[in-house]
Short mmCIF file of N, CA and C in Angstrom, two decimals:
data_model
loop_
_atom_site.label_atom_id
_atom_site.label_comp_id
_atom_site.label_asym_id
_atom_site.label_seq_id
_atom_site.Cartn_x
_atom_site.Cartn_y
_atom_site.Cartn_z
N UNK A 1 132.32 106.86 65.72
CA UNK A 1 133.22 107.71 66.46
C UNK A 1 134.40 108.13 65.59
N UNK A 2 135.33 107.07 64.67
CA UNK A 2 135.85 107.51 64.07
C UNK A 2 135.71 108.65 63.19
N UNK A 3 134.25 108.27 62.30
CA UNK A 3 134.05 109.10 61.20
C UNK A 3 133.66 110.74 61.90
N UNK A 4 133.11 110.98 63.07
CA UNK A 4 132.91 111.96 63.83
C UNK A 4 133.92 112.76 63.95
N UNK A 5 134.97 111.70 64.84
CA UNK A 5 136.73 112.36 64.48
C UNK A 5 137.27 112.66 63.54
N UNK A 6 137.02 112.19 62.58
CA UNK A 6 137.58 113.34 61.22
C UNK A 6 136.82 114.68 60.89
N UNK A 7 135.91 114.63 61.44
CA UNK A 7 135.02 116.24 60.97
C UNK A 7 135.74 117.09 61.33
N UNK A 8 135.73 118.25 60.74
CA UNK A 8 136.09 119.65 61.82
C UNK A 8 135.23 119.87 63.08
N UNK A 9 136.28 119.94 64.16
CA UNK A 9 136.04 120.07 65.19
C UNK A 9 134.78 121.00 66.00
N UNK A 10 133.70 120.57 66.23
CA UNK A 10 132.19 121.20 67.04
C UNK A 10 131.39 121.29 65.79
N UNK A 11 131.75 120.28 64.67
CA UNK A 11 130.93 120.41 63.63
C UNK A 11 130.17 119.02 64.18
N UNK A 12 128.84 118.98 63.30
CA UNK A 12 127.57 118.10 63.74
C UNK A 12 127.46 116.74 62.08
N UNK A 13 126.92 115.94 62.37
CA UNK A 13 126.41 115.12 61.31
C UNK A 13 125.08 114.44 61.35
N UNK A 14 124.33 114.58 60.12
CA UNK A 14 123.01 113.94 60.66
C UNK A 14 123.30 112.60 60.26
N UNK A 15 122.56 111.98 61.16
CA UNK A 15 121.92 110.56 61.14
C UNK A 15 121.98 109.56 60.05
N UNK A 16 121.72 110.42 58.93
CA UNK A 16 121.03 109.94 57.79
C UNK A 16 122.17 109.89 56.89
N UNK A 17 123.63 111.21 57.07
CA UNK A 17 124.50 111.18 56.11
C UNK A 17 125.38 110.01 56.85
N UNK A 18 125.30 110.34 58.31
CA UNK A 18 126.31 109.22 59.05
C UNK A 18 126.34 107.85 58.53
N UNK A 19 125.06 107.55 58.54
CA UNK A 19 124.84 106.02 58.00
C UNK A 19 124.99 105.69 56.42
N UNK A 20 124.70 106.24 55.91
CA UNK A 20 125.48 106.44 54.13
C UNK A 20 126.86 106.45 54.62
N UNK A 21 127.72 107.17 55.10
CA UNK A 21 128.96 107.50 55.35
C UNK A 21 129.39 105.92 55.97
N UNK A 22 129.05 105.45 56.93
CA UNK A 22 129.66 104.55 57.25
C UNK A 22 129.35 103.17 57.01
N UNK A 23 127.62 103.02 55.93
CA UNK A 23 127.55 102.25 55.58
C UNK A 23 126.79 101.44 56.51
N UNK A 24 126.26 101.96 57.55
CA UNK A 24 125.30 100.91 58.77
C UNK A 24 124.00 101.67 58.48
N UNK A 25 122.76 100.13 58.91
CA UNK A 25 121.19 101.13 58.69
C UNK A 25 121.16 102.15 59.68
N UNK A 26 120.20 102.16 59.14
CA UNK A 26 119.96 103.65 59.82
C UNK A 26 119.05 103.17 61.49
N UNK A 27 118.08 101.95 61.37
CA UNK A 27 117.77 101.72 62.73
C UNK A 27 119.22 101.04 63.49
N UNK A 28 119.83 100.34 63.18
CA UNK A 28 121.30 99.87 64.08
C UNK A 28 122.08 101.67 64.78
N UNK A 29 122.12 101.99 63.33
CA UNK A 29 122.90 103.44 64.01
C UNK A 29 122.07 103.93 65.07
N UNK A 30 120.64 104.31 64.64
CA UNK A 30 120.13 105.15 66.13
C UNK A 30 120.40 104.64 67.53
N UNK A 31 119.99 103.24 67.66
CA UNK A 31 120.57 102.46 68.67
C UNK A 31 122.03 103.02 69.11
N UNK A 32 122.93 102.73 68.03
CA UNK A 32 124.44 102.89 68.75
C UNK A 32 124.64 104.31 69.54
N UNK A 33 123.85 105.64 68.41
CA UNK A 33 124.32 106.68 68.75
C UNK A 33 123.65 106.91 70.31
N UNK A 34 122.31 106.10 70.00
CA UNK A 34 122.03 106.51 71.71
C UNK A 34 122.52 106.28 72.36
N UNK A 35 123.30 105.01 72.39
CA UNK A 35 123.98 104.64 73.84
C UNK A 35 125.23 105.47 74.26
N UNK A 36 125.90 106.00 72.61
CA UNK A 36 127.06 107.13 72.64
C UNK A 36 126.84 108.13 73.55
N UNK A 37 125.61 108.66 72.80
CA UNK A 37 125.39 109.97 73.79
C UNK A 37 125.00 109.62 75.33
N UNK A 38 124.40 108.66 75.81
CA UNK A 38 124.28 108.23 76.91
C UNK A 38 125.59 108.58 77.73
N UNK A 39 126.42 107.69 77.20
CA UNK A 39 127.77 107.51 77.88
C UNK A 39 128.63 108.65 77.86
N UNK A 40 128.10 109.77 76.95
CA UNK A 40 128.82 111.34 76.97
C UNK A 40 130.13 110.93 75.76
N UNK A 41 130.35 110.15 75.13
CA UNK A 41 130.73 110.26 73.62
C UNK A 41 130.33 111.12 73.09
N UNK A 42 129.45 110.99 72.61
CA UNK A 42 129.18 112.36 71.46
C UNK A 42 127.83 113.03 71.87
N UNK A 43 127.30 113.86 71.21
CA UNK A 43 126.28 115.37 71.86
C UNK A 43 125.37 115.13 70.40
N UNK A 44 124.06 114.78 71.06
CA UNK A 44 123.48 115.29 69.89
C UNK A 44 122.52 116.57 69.96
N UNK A 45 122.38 117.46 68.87
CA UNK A 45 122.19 119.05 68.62
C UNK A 45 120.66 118.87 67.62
N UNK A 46 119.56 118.95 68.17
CA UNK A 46 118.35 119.42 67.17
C UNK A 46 118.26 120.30 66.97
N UNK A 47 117.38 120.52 65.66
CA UNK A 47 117.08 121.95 64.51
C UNK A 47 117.81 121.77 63.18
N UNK A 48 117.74 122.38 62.51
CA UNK A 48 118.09 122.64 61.19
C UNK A 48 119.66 122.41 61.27
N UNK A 49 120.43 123.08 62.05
CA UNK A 49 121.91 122.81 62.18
C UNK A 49 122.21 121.66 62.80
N UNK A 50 121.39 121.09 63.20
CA UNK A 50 121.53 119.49 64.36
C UNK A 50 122.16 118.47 63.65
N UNK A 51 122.32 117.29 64.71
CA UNK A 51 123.16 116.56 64.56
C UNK A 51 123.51 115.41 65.17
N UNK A 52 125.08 114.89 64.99
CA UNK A 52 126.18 114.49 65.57
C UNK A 52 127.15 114.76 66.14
N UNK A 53 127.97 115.07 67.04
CA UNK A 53 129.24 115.03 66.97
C UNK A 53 129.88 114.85 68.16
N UNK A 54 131.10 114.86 68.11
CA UNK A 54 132.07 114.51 69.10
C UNK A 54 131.75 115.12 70.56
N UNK A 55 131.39 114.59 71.53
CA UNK A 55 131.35 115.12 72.96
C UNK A 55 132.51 115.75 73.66
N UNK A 56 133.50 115.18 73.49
CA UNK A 56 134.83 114.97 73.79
C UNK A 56 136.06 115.28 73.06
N UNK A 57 137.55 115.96 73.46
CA UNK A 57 138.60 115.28 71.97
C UNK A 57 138.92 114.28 71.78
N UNK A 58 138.87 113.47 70.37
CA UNK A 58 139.40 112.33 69.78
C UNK A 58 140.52 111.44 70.52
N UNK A 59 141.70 112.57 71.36
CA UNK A 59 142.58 112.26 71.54
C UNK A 59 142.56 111.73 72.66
N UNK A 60 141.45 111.90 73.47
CA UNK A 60 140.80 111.48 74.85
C UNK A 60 140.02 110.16 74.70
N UNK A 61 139.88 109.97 73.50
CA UNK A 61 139.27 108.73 73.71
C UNK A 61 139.80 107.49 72.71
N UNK A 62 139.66 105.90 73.54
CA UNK A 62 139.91 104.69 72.77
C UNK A 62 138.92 104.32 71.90
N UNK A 63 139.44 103.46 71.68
CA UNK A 63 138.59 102.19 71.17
C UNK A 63 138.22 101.13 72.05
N UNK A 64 138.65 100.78 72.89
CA UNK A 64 138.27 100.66 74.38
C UNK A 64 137.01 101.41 74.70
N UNK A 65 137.12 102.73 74.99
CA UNK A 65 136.20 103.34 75.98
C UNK A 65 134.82 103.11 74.59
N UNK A 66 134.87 103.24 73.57
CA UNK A 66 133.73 103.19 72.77
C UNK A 66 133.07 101.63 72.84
N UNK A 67 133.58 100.17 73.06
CA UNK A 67 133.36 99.07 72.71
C UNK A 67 132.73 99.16 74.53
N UNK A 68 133.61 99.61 75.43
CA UNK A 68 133.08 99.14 77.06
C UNK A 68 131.48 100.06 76.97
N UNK A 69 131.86 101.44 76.37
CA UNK A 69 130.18 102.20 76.06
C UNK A 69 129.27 101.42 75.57
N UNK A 70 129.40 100.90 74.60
CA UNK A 70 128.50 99.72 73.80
C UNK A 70 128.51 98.10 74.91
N UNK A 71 129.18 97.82 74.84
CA UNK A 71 129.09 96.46 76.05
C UNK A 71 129.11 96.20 77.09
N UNK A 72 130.03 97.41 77.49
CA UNK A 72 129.93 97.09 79.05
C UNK A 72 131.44 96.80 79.28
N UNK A 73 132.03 96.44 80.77
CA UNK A 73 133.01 96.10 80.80
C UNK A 73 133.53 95.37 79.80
N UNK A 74 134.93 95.08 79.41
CA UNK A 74 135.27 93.73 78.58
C UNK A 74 135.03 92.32 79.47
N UNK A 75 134.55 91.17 79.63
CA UNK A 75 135.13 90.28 79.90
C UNK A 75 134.89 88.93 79.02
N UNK A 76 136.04 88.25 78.77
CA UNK A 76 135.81 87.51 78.24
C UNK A 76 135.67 85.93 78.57
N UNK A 77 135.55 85.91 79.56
CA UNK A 77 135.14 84.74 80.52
C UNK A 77 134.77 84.95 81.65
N UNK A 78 133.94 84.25 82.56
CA UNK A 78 133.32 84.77 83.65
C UNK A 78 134.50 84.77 84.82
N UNK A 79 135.43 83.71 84.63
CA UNK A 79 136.92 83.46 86.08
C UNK A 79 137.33 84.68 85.54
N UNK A 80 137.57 86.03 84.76
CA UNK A 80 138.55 86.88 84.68
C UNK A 80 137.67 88.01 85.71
N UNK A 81 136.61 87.99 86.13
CA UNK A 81 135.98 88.83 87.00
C UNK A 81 136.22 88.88 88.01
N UNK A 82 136.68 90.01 88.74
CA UNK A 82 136.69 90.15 89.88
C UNK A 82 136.11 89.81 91.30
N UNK A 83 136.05 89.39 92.10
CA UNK A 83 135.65 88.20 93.21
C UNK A 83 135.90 87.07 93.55
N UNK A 84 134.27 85.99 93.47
CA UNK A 84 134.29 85.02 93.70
C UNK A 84 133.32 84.39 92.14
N UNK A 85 134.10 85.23 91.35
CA UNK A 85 133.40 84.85 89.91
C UNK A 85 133.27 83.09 89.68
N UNK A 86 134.10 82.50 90.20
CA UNK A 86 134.13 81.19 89.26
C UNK A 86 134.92 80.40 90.68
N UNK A 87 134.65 79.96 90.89
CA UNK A 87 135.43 78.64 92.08
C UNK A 87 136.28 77.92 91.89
N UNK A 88 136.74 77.83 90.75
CA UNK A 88 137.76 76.95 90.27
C UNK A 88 139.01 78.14 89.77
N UNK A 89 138.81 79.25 90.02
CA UNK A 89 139.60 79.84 89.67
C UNK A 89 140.74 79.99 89.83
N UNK A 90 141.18 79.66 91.42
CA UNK A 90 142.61 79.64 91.88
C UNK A 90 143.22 77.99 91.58
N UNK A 91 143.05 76.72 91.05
CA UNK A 91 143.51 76.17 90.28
C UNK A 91 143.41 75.67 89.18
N UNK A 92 142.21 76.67 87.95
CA UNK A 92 142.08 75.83 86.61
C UNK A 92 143.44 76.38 85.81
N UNK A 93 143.64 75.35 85.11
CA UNK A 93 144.91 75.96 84.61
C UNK A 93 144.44 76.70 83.11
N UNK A 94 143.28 76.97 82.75
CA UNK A 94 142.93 77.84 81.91
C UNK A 94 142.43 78.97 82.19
N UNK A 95 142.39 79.45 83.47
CA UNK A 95 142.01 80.39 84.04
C UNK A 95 143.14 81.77 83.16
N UNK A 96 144.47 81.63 83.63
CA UNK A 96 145.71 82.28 83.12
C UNK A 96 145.59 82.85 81.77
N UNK A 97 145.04 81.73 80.81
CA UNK A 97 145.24 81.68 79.24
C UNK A 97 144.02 82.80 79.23
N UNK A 98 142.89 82.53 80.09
CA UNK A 98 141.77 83.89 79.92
C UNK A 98 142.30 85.00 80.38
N UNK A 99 142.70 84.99 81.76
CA UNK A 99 142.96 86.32 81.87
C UNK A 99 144.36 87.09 81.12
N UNK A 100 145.20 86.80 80.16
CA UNK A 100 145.97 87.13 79.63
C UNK A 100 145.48 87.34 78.28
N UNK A 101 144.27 86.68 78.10
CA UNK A 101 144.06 87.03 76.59
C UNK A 101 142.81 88.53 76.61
N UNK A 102 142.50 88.07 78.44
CA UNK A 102 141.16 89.82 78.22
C UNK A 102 142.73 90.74 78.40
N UNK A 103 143.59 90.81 79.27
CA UNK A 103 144.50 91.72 79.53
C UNK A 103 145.14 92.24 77.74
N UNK A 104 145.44 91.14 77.12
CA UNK A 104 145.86 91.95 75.58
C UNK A 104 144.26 92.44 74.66
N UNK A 105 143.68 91.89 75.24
CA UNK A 105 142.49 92.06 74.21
C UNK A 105 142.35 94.55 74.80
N UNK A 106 142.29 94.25 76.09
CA UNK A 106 142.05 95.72 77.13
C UNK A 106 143.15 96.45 76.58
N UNK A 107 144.40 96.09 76.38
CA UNK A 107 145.91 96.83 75.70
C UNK A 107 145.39 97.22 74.55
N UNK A 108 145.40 96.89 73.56
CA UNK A 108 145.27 96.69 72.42
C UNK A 108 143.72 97.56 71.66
N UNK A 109 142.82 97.79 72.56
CA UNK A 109 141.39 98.53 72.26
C UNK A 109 142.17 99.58 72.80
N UNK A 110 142.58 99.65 74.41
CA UNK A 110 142.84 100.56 75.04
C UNK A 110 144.15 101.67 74.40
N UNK A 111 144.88 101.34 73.45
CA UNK A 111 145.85 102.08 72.83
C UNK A 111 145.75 102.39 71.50
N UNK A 112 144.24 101.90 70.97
CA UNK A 112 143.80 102.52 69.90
C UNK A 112 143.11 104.00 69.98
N UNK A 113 143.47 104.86 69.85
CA UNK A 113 142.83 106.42 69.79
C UNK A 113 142.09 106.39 68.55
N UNK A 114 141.42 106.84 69.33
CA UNK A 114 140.01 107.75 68.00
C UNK A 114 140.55 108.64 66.89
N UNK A 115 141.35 109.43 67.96
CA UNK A 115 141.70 110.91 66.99
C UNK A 115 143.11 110.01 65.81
N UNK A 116 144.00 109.12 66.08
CA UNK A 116 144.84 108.45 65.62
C UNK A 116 143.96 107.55 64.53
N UNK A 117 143.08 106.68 64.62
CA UNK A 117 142.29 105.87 63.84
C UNK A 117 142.22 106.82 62.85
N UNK A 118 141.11 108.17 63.50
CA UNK A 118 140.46 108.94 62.12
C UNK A 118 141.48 109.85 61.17
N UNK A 119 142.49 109.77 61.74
CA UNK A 119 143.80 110.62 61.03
C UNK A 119 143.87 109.42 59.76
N UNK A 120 144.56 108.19 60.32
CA UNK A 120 144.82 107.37 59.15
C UNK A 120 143.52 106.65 58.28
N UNK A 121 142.11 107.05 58.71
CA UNK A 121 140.88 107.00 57.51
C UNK A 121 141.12 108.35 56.73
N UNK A 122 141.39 109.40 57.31
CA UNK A 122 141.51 110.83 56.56
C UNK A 122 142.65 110.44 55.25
N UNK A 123 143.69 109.50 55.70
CA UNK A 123 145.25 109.75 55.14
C UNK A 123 144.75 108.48 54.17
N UNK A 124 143.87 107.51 54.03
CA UNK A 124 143.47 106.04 53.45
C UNK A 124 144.26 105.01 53.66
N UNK A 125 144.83 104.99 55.21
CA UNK A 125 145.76 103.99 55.29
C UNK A 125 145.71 103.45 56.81
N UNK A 126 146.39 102.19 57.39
CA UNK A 126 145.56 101.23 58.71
C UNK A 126 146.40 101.90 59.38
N UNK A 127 145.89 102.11 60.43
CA UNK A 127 146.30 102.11 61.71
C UNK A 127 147.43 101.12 62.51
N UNK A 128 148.54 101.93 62.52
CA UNK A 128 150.14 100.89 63.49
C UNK A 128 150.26 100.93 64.35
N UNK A 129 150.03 100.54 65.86
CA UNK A 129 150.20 100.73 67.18
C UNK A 129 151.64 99.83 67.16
N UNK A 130 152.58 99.07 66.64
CA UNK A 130 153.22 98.17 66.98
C UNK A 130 152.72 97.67 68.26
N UNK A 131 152.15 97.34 68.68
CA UNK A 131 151.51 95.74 69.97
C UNK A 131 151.87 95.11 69.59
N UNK A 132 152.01 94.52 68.14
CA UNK A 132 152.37 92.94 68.17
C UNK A 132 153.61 92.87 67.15
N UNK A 133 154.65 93.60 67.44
CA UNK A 133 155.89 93.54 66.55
C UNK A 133 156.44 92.36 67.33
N UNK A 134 155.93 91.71 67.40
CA UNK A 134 156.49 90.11 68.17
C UNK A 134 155.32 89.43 68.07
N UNK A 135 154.69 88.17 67.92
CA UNK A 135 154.11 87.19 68.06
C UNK A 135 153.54 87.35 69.80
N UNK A 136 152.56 86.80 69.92
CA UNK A 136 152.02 87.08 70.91
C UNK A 136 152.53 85.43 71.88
N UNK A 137 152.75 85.05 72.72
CA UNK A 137 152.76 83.90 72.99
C UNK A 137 152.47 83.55 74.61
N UNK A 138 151.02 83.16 75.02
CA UNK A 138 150.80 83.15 75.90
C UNK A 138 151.58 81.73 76.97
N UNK A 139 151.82 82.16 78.09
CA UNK A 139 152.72 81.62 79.04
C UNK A 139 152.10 80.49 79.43
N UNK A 140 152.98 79.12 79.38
CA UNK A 140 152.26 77.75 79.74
C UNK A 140 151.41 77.43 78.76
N UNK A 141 151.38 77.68 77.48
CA UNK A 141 151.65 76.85 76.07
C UNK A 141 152.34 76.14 75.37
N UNK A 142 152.59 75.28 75.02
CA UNK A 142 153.52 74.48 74.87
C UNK A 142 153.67 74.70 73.20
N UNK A 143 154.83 75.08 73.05
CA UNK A 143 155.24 74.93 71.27
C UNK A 143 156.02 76.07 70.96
N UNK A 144 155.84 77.26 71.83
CA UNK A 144 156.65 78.28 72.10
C UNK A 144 157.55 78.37 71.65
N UNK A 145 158.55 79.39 70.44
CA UNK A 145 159.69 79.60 71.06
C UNK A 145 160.79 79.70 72.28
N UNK A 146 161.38 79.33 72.83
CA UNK A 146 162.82 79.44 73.67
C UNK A 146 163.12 80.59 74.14
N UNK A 147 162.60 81.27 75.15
CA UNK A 147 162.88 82.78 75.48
C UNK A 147 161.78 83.51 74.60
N UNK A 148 160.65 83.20 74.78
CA UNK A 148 160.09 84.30 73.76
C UNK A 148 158.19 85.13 74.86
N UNK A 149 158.84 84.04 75.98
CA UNK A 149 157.61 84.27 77.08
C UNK A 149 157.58 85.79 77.02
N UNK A 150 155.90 86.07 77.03
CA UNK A 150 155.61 87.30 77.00
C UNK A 150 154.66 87.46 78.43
N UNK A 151 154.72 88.18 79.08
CA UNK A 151 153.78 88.57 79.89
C UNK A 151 153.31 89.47 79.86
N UNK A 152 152.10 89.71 80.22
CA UNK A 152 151.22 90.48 80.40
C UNK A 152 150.85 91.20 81.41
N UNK A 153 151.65 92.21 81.83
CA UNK A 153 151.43 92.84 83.13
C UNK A 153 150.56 94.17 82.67
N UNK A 154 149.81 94.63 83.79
CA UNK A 154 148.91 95.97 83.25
C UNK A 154 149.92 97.08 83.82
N UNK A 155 150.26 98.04 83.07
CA UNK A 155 151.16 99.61 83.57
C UNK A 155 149.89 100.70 83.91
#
């Protein structure tokens, strides 16, 4: 998706340069791209001009929405699911430490842009969201700094 996002815009890529380009085989890539285009990520174009490319603008999409296309929701423990996922949920006291670590894990994909990623591969340099211009420090850990509780609320 990245490397897609740097093309000029309604331009196509085959298969074959994609995977040279990004360095994955070529059976892993077909897999991925199918599920892309599945999910309306990107469009693929047969014939001589055919292809790859972007379904969507860059700027419309995460890194989030590409990893949930490929996996599925995030979750990273079964108590962070919605319901009656896990029975112990309303008093394990590790329940919290999960759901605060899928909530930064969802921030953090979710405020990575495509079109932002492929700007700074275009420019040869990483990607800065500042998320973590502070230490991350999940609540009811013990060793913490003194005032340094972070929570995790979703906006």
């Amino acid at each position: 998706m990245i490397h897609l996002a740097a093309l000029p815009a309604s331009s196509t890529v085959r298969q074959a340069e994609l995977a040279e380009a990004t360095d994955v085989s070529g059976h892993f890539l077909s897999k991925v791209l199918q599920q892309l285009v599945r999910c309306g990520l990107i469009r693929s174009q047969r014939g001589s001009g055919g292809g790859y490319g972007l379904a969507c603008a860059a700027h419309t999409v995460s890194l989030l929405d590409v990893v949930q296309a490929m996996e599925g929701p995030i979750q990273l423990n079964q108590c962070v699911a919605e319901g009656p996922s896990c029975e112990r949920k309303s008093w394990c006291p590790a329940h919290q430490v999960w759901a605060e670590a899928q909530a930064s894990v969802v921030m953090i994909l979710g405020g990575a842009s495509i079109a932002k990623l492929a700007a700074e591969m275009q420019k040869g340099t990483s990607a800065t969201y500042g998320l973590h211009a502070q230490p991350i420090w999940i609540s009811g850990v013990p060793g913490k700094p003194k005032g340094s509780q972070i929570s995790s609320t979703k906006s």
